Short mmCIF file of C-alpha atoms in Angstrom, two decimals:
data_model
loop_
_atom_site.label_atom_id
_atom_site.label_comp_id
_atom_site.label_asym_id
_atom_site.label_seq_id
_atom_site.Cartn_x
_atom_site.Cartn_y
_atom_site.Cartn_z
CA MET A 9 -17.72 -14.74 1.07
CA MET A 10 -15.90 -12.36 3.34
CA ALA A 11 -18.58 -9.72 2.86
CA ASP A 12 -20.94 -11.93 4.80
CA HIS A 13 -18.98 -12.43 7.98
CA LYS A 14 -15.86 -10.41 8.48
CA ARG A 15 -17.23 -6.97 9.15
CA LYS A 16 -20.30 -4.99 9.99
CA VAL A 17 -19.89 -2.37 7.27
CA SER A 18 -23.20 -1.35 5.76
CA LEU A 19 -23.49 -2.15 2.07
CA THR A 20 -26.60 0.00 1.64
CA SER A 21 -26.23 2.11 -1.50
CA ILE A 22 -27.41 5.63 -2.15
CA SER A 23 -28.88 7.04 -5.34
CA ASP A 24 -27.04 6.55 -8.62
CA GLU A 25 -26.17 10.21 -8.75
CA GLU A 26 -23.48 10.89 -6.16
CA GLN A 27 -24.71 13.71 -4.01
CA PRO A 28 -22.40 14.84 -1.18
CA SER A 29 -24.21 14.83 2.10
CA ALA A 30 -25.17 18.29 3.23
CA ASN A 31 -25.02 17.38 6.91
CA VAL A 32 -21.49 15.99 7.14
CA THR A 33 -20.04 17.36 10.33
CA GLN A 34 -16.35 17.89 10.85
CA GLY A 35 -14.44 15.86 13.40
CA THR A 36 -13.00 17.18 16.63
CA ALA A 37 -9.96 16.36 18.75
CA VAL A 38 -9.63 16.51 22.52
CA ALA A 39 -6.37 16.57 24.45
CA LEU A 40 -6.95 14.06 27.24
CA VAL A 41 -3.81 14.99 29.19
CA LYS A 42 -2.53 18.54 29.12
CA ARG A 43 0.82 19.45 30.54
CA PRO A 44 3.82 21.58 29.54
CA LYS A 45 5.98 20.08 26.80
CA THR A 46 9.08 20.83 28.86
CA ASN A 47 9.98 18.46 31.62
CA GLU A 48 10.40 21.21 34.17
CA ILE A 49 8.49 24.34 35.20
CA GLN A 50 9.51 27.26 37.38
CA LYS A 51 7.81 28.13 40.65
CA HIS A 52 6.20 31.56 40.95
CA GLY A 53 8.71 34.02 42.43
CA SER A 54 11.43 31.41 42.68
CA THR A 55 14.29 30.15 40.59
CA ALA A 56 13.65 26.60 41.80
CA LEU A 57 12.54 24.07 39.21
CA VAL A 58 9.71 21.65 39.84
CA GLN A 59 9.21 18.32 38.10
CA ALA A 60 6.25 18.53 35.71
CA GLY A 61 5.64 14.83 35.07
CA PRO A 62 7.13 12.38 32.60
CA LYS A 63 9.30 13.85 29.90
CA ARG A 64 7.49 14.53 26.66
CA THR A 65 8.73 12.57 23.65
CA SER A 66 6.82 14.08 20.73
CA GLY A 67 5.48 17.28 19.22
CA LEU A 68 1.86 16.43 19.97
CA GLN A 69 -0.15 19.08 21.80
CA ALA A 70 -0.75 16.52 24.57
CA PRO A 71 0.52 12.99 25.22
CA ILE A 72 -2.88 11.59 24.21
CA MET A 73 -5.27 13.07 21.68
CA HIS A 74 -8.78 11.69 21.08
CA LEU A 75 -10.16 12.28 17.56
CA THR A 76 -13.90 11.97 17.00
CA GLY A 77 -16.42 12.91 14.32
CA HIS A 78 -17.07 9.87 12.18
CA LYS A 79 -20.66 8.61 12.29
CA GLY A 80 -19.61 5.02 11.56
CA GLU A 81 -16.89 2.60 12.55
CA VAL A 82 -13.35 3.77 11.80
CA THR A 83 -12.08 1.01 9.54
CA SER A 84 -8.73 2.50 8.53
CA CYS A 85 -6.46 5.41 9.49
CA ARG A 86 -2.92 6.29 8.49
CA PHE A 87 -0.23 8.95 8.75
CA SER A 88 1.00 10.68 5.61
CA ASP A 89 4.61 10.13 4.55
CA THR A 90 5.63 13.39 6.24
CA GLY A 91 3.71 12.61 9.42
CA GLU A 92 2.01 16.00 9.24
CA HIS A 93 -1.42 14.66 8.36
CA ILE A 94 -3.77 11.73 9.01
CA ALA A 95 -6.42 10.19 6.77
CA SER A 96 -9.23 8.14 8.33
CA GLY A 97 -11.83 6.04 6.54
CA SER A 98 -15.14 4.93 7.98
CA ALA A 99 -18.28 2.90 7.43
CA ASP A 100 -20.01 6.29 7.15
CA LYS A 101 -18.64 6.44 3.54
CA HIS A 102 -16.37 9.41 4.27
CA VAL A 103 -12.65 10.02 4.59
CA PHE A 104 -11.57 12.66 7.09
CA LEU A 105 -8.26 14.50 6.78
CA TRP A 106 -6.62 15.69 9.99
CA ASN A 107 -3.59 17.65 11.12
CA THR A 108 -1.34 15.56 13.35
CA TYR A 109 -0.11 18.49 15.42
CA GLY A 110 -1.70 21.41 17.23
CA GLU A 111 -5.37 20.82 17.90
CA CYS A 112 -5.50 18.02 15.29
CA ALA A 113 -7.95 19.99 13.17
CA ASN A 114 -10.15 18.05 10.76
CA TYR A 115 -9.34 20.16 7.72
CA GLY A 116 -11.02 18.14 4.99
CA VAL A 117 -13.69 15.57 4.14
CA LEU A 118 -13.56 13.34 1.05
CA GLN A 119 -16.97 12.09 -0.04
CA GLY A 120 -18.30 10.30 -3.09
CA HIS A 121 -18.23 6.59 -2.30
CA LYS A 122 -21.61 4.84 -2.12
CA GLY A 123 -20.44 2.31 0.44
CA GLY A 124 -18.28 2.14 3.53
CA ILE A 125 -14.56 2.86 3.29
CA LEU A 126 -12.63 -0.34 4.02
CA GLU A 127 -9.09 1.00 3.64
CA VAL A 128 -7.38 4.33 3.12
CA GLN A 129 -3.76 4.85 2.08
CA TRP A 130 -1.56 7.82 1.22
CA MET A 131 0.18 7.78 -2.13
CA PRO A 132 3.92 8.61 -2.04
CA GLY A 133 4.49 12.32 -1.56
CA SER A 134 1.53 12.86 0.81
CA GLU A 135 -0.47 14.76 -1.80
CA ARG A 136 -2.95 12.08 -2.81
CA VAL A 137 -5.08 9.49 -1.02
CA ILE A 138 -6.46 6.21 -2.31
CA THR A 139 -9.51 4.42 -0.91
CA ALA A 140 -11.09 0.96 -1.15
CA SER A 141 -14.82 0.68 -0.63
CA SER A 142 -17.64 -1.80 -0.20
CA ASP A 143 -19.28 -0.15 -3.24
CA HIS A 144 -16.95 -2.30 -5.42
CA THR A 145 -14.74 0.65 -6.41
CA VAL A 146 -11.43 2.27 -5.60
CA ALA A 147 -10.70 5.98 -5.84
CA MET A 148 -7.80 8.41 -5.83
CA TRP A 149 -8.22 11.86 -4.27
CA ASP A 150 -6.34 15.14 -4.16
CA ALA A 151 -5.72 15.64 -0.44
CA ALA A 152 -5.38 19.42 -0.84
CA THR A 153 -8.51 20.17 -2.86
CA GLY A 154 -10.70 17.17 -2.03
CA GLU A 155 -11.20 16.48 -5.74
CA ARG A 156 -11.61 12.87 -6.83
CA LEU A 157 -8.91 12.32 -9.43
CA ARG A 158 -9.69 8.73 -10.40
CA ARG A 159 -12.43 6.19 -9.88
CA GLY A 160 -11.63 2.55 -10.56
CA LYS A 161 -14.59 0.36 -11.55
CA HIS A 162 -13.68 -3.24 -12.26
CA HIS A 163 -14.31 -5.31 -9.15
CA THR A 164 -17.61 -7.15 -8.79
CA ALA A 165 -17.55 -7.35 -4.98
CA PRO A 166 -16.51 -5.22 -1.99
CA VAL A 167 -12.93 -3.96 -2.27
CA ASN A 168 -11.27 -4.75 1.04
CA SER A 169 -7.81 -3.29 0.57
CA CYS A 170 -5.60 -1.00 -1.51
CA CYS A 171 -2.00 0.19 -1.44
CA PRO A 172 0.54 2.14 -3.52
CA LEU A 173 2.69 -0.07 -5.72
CA SER A 174 5.82 2.00 -5.10
CA LYS A 175 7.27 4.29 -2.45
CA SER A 176 8.61 6.72 -5.07
CA ALA A 177 7.05 10.17 -4.96
CA GLY A 178 4.95 10.92 -8.01
CA ASP A 179 4.29 7.29 -8.85
CA ASP A 180 0.77 6.70 -10.19
CA MET A 181 0.46 2.94 -9.72
CA PHE A 182 -1.61 1.26 -7.01
CA VAL A 183 -3.26 -2.10 -6.38
CA SER A 184 -6.58 -3.26 -4.94
CA ALA A 185 -7.84 -6.57 -3.54
CA ALA A 186 -11.48 -7.64 -3.25
CA ASP A 187 -13.96 -10.32 -2.31
CA ASP A 188 -14.13 -11.30 -5.99
CA GLY A 189 -10.65 -12.83 -5.63
CA GLN A 190 -9.05 -10.29 -7.94
CA LEU A 191 -5.92 -8.22 -7.53
CA VAL A 192 -6.22 -5.23 -9.84
CA ILE A 193 -3.23 -3.07 -10.78
CA TRP A 194 -4.24 0.51 -11.53
CA ASP A 195 -2.44 3.33 -13.32
CA ALA A 196 -4.03 6.66 -12.39
CA ARG A 197 -3.20 7.96 -15.85
CA GLU A 198 -5.21 5.23 -17.59
CA ARG A 199 -8.94 4.53 -17.73
CA ASN A 200 -8.75 0.74 -17.56
CA PRO A 201 -6.78 -1.52 -15.19
CA ALA A 202 -3.15 -2.07 -16.08
CA ALA A 203 -3.38 -5.73 -15.05
CA VAL A 204 -5.71 -8.18 -13.30
CA ILE A 205 -4.53 -11.16 -11.26
CA GLU A 206 -6.98 -13.90 -10.33
CA HIS A 207 -6.95 -15.78 -7.01
CA SER A 208 -9.18 -18.72 -6.17
CA GLN A 209 -10.54 -17.22 -2.94
CA PRO A 210 -11.72 -13.78 -1.71
CA LEU A 211 -8.86 -11.42 -0.86
CA THR A 212 -8.90 -9.41 2.35
CA SER A 213 -5.66 -7.43 2.29
CA VAL A 214 -2.80 -6.39 0.03
CA VAL A 215 0.61 -4.76 0.47
CA ALA A 216 3.48 -4.13 -1.94
CA ALA A 217 7.10 -5.15 -1.46
CA VAL A 218 9.60 -2.30 -1.28
CA SER A 219 10.75 -3.12 -4.82
CA GLY A 220 7.22 -2.65 -6.17
CA ASN A 221 7.55 -5.78 -8.29
CA VAL A 222 5.76 -8.12 -5.87
CA VAL A 223 2.48 -7.70 -4.00
CA TYR A 224 1.36 -9.87 -1.09
CA ALA A 225 -2.33 -10.68 -0.68
CA GLY A 226 -4.06 -12.25 2.33
CA SER A 227 -6.96 -14.54 1.64
CA LEU A 228 -9.95 -16.40 2.99
CA ASP A 229 -7.95 -19.62 2.51
CA ASN A 230 -5.63 -18.68 5.43
CA THR A 231 -2.65 -18.08 3.13
CA ILE A 232 -0.59 -15.11 1.94
CA THR A 233 0.43 -15.21 -1.70
CA GLY A 234 3.19 -13.16 -3.31
CA TRP A 235 2.44 -12.19 -6.89
CA ASP A 236 4.86 -10.81 -9.48
CA VAL A 237 2.97 -7.85 -10.95
CA ARG A 238 5.07 -7.98 -14.14
CA THR A 239 4.08 -11.53 -15.05
CA GLY A 240 0.93 -12.07 -12.96
CA SER A 241 2.34 -15.31 -11.58
CA ALA A 242 2.47 -16.48 -7.97
CA VAL A 243 6.06 -16.51 -6.73
CA GLN A 244 5.54 -17.31 -3.03
CA THR A 245 2.93 -18.73 -0.68
CA LEU A 246 3.18 -18.25 3.08
CA ARG A 247 1.34 -20.86 5.15
CA GLY A 248 0.89 -21.12 8.90
CA HIS A 249 -2.25 -19.27 9.89
CA SER A 250 -5.26 -21.39 10.80
CA GLY A 251 -7.75 -18.58 10.19
CA THR A 252 -8.48 -15.96 7.56
CA VAL A 253 -5.68 -13.41 7.08
CA VAL A 254 -7.29 -10.01 7.68
CA GLY A 255 -4.39 -7.55 7.60
CA LEU A 256 -0.84 -7.15 6.26
CA ALA A 257 2.07 -4.72 6.64
CA VAL A 258 5.59 -4.60 5.16
CA SER A 259 8.47 -3.34 7.30
CA PRO A 260 9.18 0.23 6.11
CA LYS A 261 12.92 0.53 6.63
CA THR A 262 14.31 -2.55 4.91
CA GLY A 263 11.26 -4.30 3.48
CA ASN A 264 12.64 -7.56 4.87
CA TYR A 265 9.61 -8.49 6.96
CA LEU A 266 5.89 -8.95 6.57
CA ALA A 267 3.40 -8.84 9.47
CA SER A 268 0.03 -10.54 9.19
CA THR A 269 -3.02 -10.57 11.44
CA SER A 270 -5.47 -13.45 11.35
CA LEU A 271 -8.75 -14.63 12.78
CA ASP A 272 -6.72 -17.39 14.49
CA ASN A 273 -5.90 -14.71 17.12
CA THR A 274 -2.22 -14.42 16.18
CA VAL A 275 0.05 -11.94 14.45
CA ARG A 276 2.86 -13.55 12.48
CA LEU A 277 6.22 -12.16 11.38
CA TRP A 278 7.48 -13.46 8.03
CA ASP A 279 11.03 -13.17 6.67
CA LEU A 280 10.88 -12.05 3.03
CA ARG A 281 14.64 -12.13 2.39
CA PRO A 282 15.64 -14.51 -0.44
CA TYR A 283 18.25 -16.25 1.72
CA CYS A 284 15.90 -17.01 4.63
CA ARG A 285 16.73 -20.37 6.24
CA LEU A 286 13.37 -20.86 7.91
CA PRO A 287 11.44 -23.53 5.97
CA ASN A 288 8.10 -21.71 6.17
CA ARG A 289 9.61 -18.19 6.58
CA CYS A 290 7.65 -17.57 9.79
CA GLU A 291 10.10 -16.04 12.25
CA ARG A 292 7.78 -15.31 15.15
CA VAL A 293 4.19 -15.64 16.34
CA TYR A 294 2.74 -12.90 18.55
CA THR A 295 -0.24 -13.46 20.82
CA GLY A 296 -2.35 -11.18 22.99
CA ALA A 297 -4.57 -9.40 20.43
CA PRO A 298 -7.68 -11.60 20.13
CA HIS A 299 -10.42 -11.36 17.53
CA GLY A 300 -14.11 -11.42 18.36
CA TYR A 301 -17.34 -12.54 16.78
CA GLU A 302 -17.39 -9.42 14.55
CA MET A 303 -14.43 -10.79 12.53
CA ASN A 304 -13.27 -7.30 11.58
CA LEU A 305 -10.46 -6.47 9.22
CA VAL A 306 -7.57 -5.57 11.53
CA ARG A 307 -4.44 -3.94 10.05
CA PRO A 308 -1.04 -4.29 11.75
CA ALA A 309 1.91 -1.89 11.55
CA PHE A 310 5.69 -1.65 11.99
CA ASP A 311 7.43 1.29 13.60
CA LYS A 312 9.97 3.28 11.57
CA ASP A 313 12.97 1.47 13.07
CA GLU A 314 11.47 -2.01 12.69
CA SER A 315 11.85 -2.66 16.41
CA MET A 316 8.12 -2.93 17.19
CA VAL A 317 5.00 -4.36 15.60
CA ALA A 318 1.46 -3.39 16.60
CA SER A 319 -2.05 -4.70 16.11
CA GLY A 320 -5.50 -3.99 17.46
CA GLY A 321 -7.89 -6.54 18.86
CA ALA A 322 -11.42 -7.24 19.99
CA ASP A 323 -10.29 -6.70 23.59
CA ARG A 324 -10.50 -2.94 22.84
CA THR A 325 -6.75 -2.43 23.19
CA LEU A 326 -3.78 -1.75 20.96
CA THR A 327 -0.99 -4.26 21.55
CA ILE A 328 2.62 -3.42 20.71
CA TRP A 329 5.28 -6.15 20.76
CA ASN A 330 9.06 -6.10 20.66
CA LEU A 331 9.68 -7.35 17.15
CA ARG A 332 12.63 -9.57 18.07
CA SER A 333 11.69 -10.98 21.45
CA GLY A 334 7.93 -11.11 21.03
CA GLU A 335 7.48 -9.47 24.43
CA VAL A 336 4.46 -7.21 24.86
CA LYS A 337 5.86 -3.69 25.34
CA TYR A 338 2.57 -1.78 25.52
CA LYS A 339 -1.06 -2.70 26.00
CA LEU A 340 -2.90 0.54 25.31
CA PRO A 341 -6.54 0.88 26.49
CA GLY A 342 -9.10 3.61 25.85
CA HIS A 343 -11.24 2.43 22.96
CA LYS A 344 -14.77 1.16 23.56
CA GLY A 345 -14.78 -1.36 20.72
CA CYS A 346 -12.54 -3.52 18.55
CA VAL A 347 -9.37 -1.71 17.43
CA THR A 348 -9.20 -2.08 13.66
CA GLN A 349 -6.06 -0.17 12.71
CA ALA A 350 -2.61 0.57 14.06
CA ASP A 351 -0.09 2.95 12.52
CA PHE A 352 3.21 4.44 13.65
CA HIS A 353 4.34 7.98 12.93
CA PRO A 354 7.15 7.99 10.32
CA LYS A 355 9.42 10.29 12.36
CA GLU A 356 8.35 10.49 16.02
CA PRO A 357 7.40 7.95 18.73
CA ILE A 358 3.67 8.37 18.13
CA VAL A 359 1.12 5.63 17.56
CA LEU A 360 -2.31 5.96 15.94
CA SER A 361 -5.27 3.65 16.47
CA GLY A 362 -8.77 3.50 14.99
CA SER A 363 -11.77 1.60 16.30
CA VAL A 364 -15.34 0.51 15.68
CA ASP A 365 -16.20 2.96 18.47
CA ARG A 366 -16.01 5.64 15.71
CA SER A 367 -12.92 7.33 17.15
CA MET A 368 -9.13 7.40 17.01
CA PHE A 369 -6.38 7.89 19.55
CA LEU A 370 -3.03 9.56 18.99
CA GLY A 371 -0.52 8.75 21.70
CA GLU A 372 3.16 9.28 22.28
CA LEU A 373 5.28 6.34 23.39
#
């Protein structure tokens, strides 16, 4: 089972009565490089202008921000739809909420899970957060008040992944994937699952197509299966990886592409368009982001223009490729452990990374 070998998340449970920890400390952010946002500064007593370093490209307080505070590995981190906020999940069982701009204040902590957080996602509209946990449950939270709005109890094994079913603001549907081989469709307005889809192997990751009618799930059997959520039937199987698929992402602009990370040390780009002429739909294979003995879940990401794809690796770097050419555009160092998550800002050239070193980096490109 994936719970035995793909991660180092503690499965130790706490008491049956959920008691928020009294000693949860808030996270902090440090600007690693401080310089004026303008490209030029004026000399004292002179009208001459002096070059002040490379031109700034984002609204971040500094070109690189280092966010710390989690007491366990950062397993997942993502920007909200507006780009104003960040949610980070950790093996410490907590979700931290951060401001993207200014001093990147940690303005909220979501607590209540009895196991490590394995994935965190924003629901459309940036007002709610959903989480998947090793405690066999999923949850939906109010990002403004910190209240848990929904707790989903159906899985019988660690829940590795979750995602919204639709990009429409106000939608209440989401899906979860777990080591029990089940895809569970949830409606936040209902007590019981809306649907359950069975797979023959443990599931490590799940993403929804832009239409919301199909979800793609990565599995221990090295495949990615597309499931029609209306009928519960498999409509597509993507084969090519020689190792467990540990992360998925759908291109945000058109929904035409799927990126997958695997323990075979590759990231693959799949063409989801119905008229694709490639026999196995694999358009490109990216290399340069290796996996290590930890076998962590590593989530890839597309930028907003679908010109770049990014993934972390056990080499402690974040690798960003040109989507079309496959050329490595950036190899970003700084972390002290495997990089588990990549995410691009929805509006600005900013990239976010999370790591088993318990920290995150925000950096402008």
